[in-house]
Short mmCIF file of C-alpha atoms in Angstrom, two decimals:
data_model
loop_
_atom_site.label_atom_id
_atom_site.label_comp_id
_atom_site.label_asym_id
_atom_site.label_seq_id
_atom_site.Cartn_x
_atom_site.Cartn_y
_atom_site.Cartn_z
CA MET A 324 -101.66 73.46 119.53
CA MET A 325 -102.79 70.80 117.03
CA PRO A 326 -106.20 72.31 116.19
CA ARG A 327 -104.60 75.72 115.72
CA LEU A 328 -102.04 74.32 113.28
CA GLY A 329 -104.83 72.42 111.49
CA GLN A 330 -106.63 75.72 110.95
CA LYS A 331 -103.48 77.54 109.87
CA TYR A 332 -102.39 74.92 107.30
CA ASP A 333 -104.37 72.79 104.87
CA ILE A 334 -103.76 69.56 106.77
CA GLU A 335 -106.06 67.07 108.45
CA ILE A 336 -105.44 66.51 112.15
CA GLU A 337 -106.44 63.16 113.63
CA THR A 338 -106.12 62.56 117.34
CA MET A 339 -106.16 59.11 118.88
CA SER A 340 -106.64 58.79 122.61
CA LYS A 341 -106.81 55.44 124.37
CA PRO A 342 -105.97 54.11 127.80
CA ILE A 343 -102.22 53.46 128.15
CA ALA A 344 -102.86 49.71 128.32
CA ALA A 345 -104.33 49.79 124.78
CA TYR A 346 -101.02 51.09 123.42
CA GLN A 347 -99.13 48.21 125.04
CA THR A 348 -100.98 45.33 123.38
CA ASP A 349 -99.64 42.99 120.71
CA GLU A 350 -102.42 44.17 118.39
CA TYR A 351 -101.22 47.79 118.65
CA PHE A 352 -97.60 46.83 117.93
CA GLU A 353 -98.76 44.90 114.86
CA LEU A 354 -100.16 48.16 113.46
CA ASP A 355 -96.56 49.44 113.22
CA LEU A 356 -97.54 52.75 114.80
CA PRO A 357 -95.21 54.72 117.10
CA ALA A 358 -95.23 54.42 120.89
CA ALA A 359 -97.57 56.87 122.57
CA PRO A 360 -97.45 59.78 123.00
CA ALA A 361 -96.45 60.39 119.43
CA VAL A 362 -96.91 62.79 116.55
CA MET A 363 -96.85 61.76 112.90
CA VAL A 364 -97.05 63.99 109.84
CA GLY A 365 -97.96 61.87 106.86
CA GLU A 366 -95.87 58.73 107.28
CA GLU A 367 -93.08 60.54 109.18
CA ILE A 368 -92.80 60.03 112.92
CA VAL A 369 -91.96 63.48 114.28
CA VAL A 370 -91.66 62.38 117.89
CA GLU A 371 -92.54 59.29 119.88
CA GLY A 372 -92.66 58.74 123.61
CA THR A 373 -92.50 62.43 124.44
CA ASP A 374 -94.01 65.83 123.68
CA VAL A 375 -93.00 67.93 120.70
CA ALA A 376 -92.25 71.65 120.52
CA GLU A 377 -94.78 73.61 118.49
CA ASP A 378 -92.02 75.22 116.39
CA LYS A 379 -90.63 71.83 115.39
CA LEU A 380 -94.06 70.45 114.54
CA GLU A 381 -94.93 73.52 112.46
CA ALA A 382 -91.64 73.21 110.54
CA VAL A 383 -92.35 69.52 109.75
CA ILE A 384 -95.90 70.38 108.61
CA CYS A 385 -94.53 73.09 106.30
CA GLN A 386 -91.95 70.67 104.89
CA HIS A 387 -94.66 68.04 104.32
CA LEU A 388 -96.81 70.60 102.47
CA GLY A 389 -93.88 71.93 100.43
CA LEU A 390 -94.05 75.33 102.12
CA PRO A 391 -91.13 77.41 103.37
CA ALA A 392 -90.28 76.94 107.03
CA PRO A 393 -91.91 79.50 109.33
CA GLU A 394 -89.84 82.30 110.76
CA PRO A 395 -88.51 81.45 114.24
CA ARG A 396 -90.46 83.16 116.99
CA LYS A 397 -88.66 85.87 118.86
CA LYS A 398 -88.01 84.98 122.47
CA GLY A 399 -89.21 87.38 125.12
CA PHE A 400 -87.16 88.40 128.13
CA LEU A 401 -88.20 85.38 130.23
CA GLY A 402 -87.57 83.01 127.33
CA ARG A 403 -84.04 84.30 126.94
CA LEU A 404 -83.49 84.29 130.69
CA PHE A 405 -84.64 80.69 131.16
CA GLY A 406 -83.47 79.35 127.81
CA GLY A 407 -87.04 78.50 126.70
#
């Protein structure tokens, strides 16, 4: 999802991946970064400690770039049936 949004919008995507123990150190907390897993756009923490829906992330990216929010995707039959 992230690389695709990085190609669609003029925004730099940086991914940090470390062992879970590295995110639980005093040194990490001193960096004032969100708890992993997390997604930040600019200085805004979009979500921390959980996954984020692509639609929500795309809307935050558009807001950050001063673009209009994307049109909501139409749900297919199974999406409507299962509330996804």
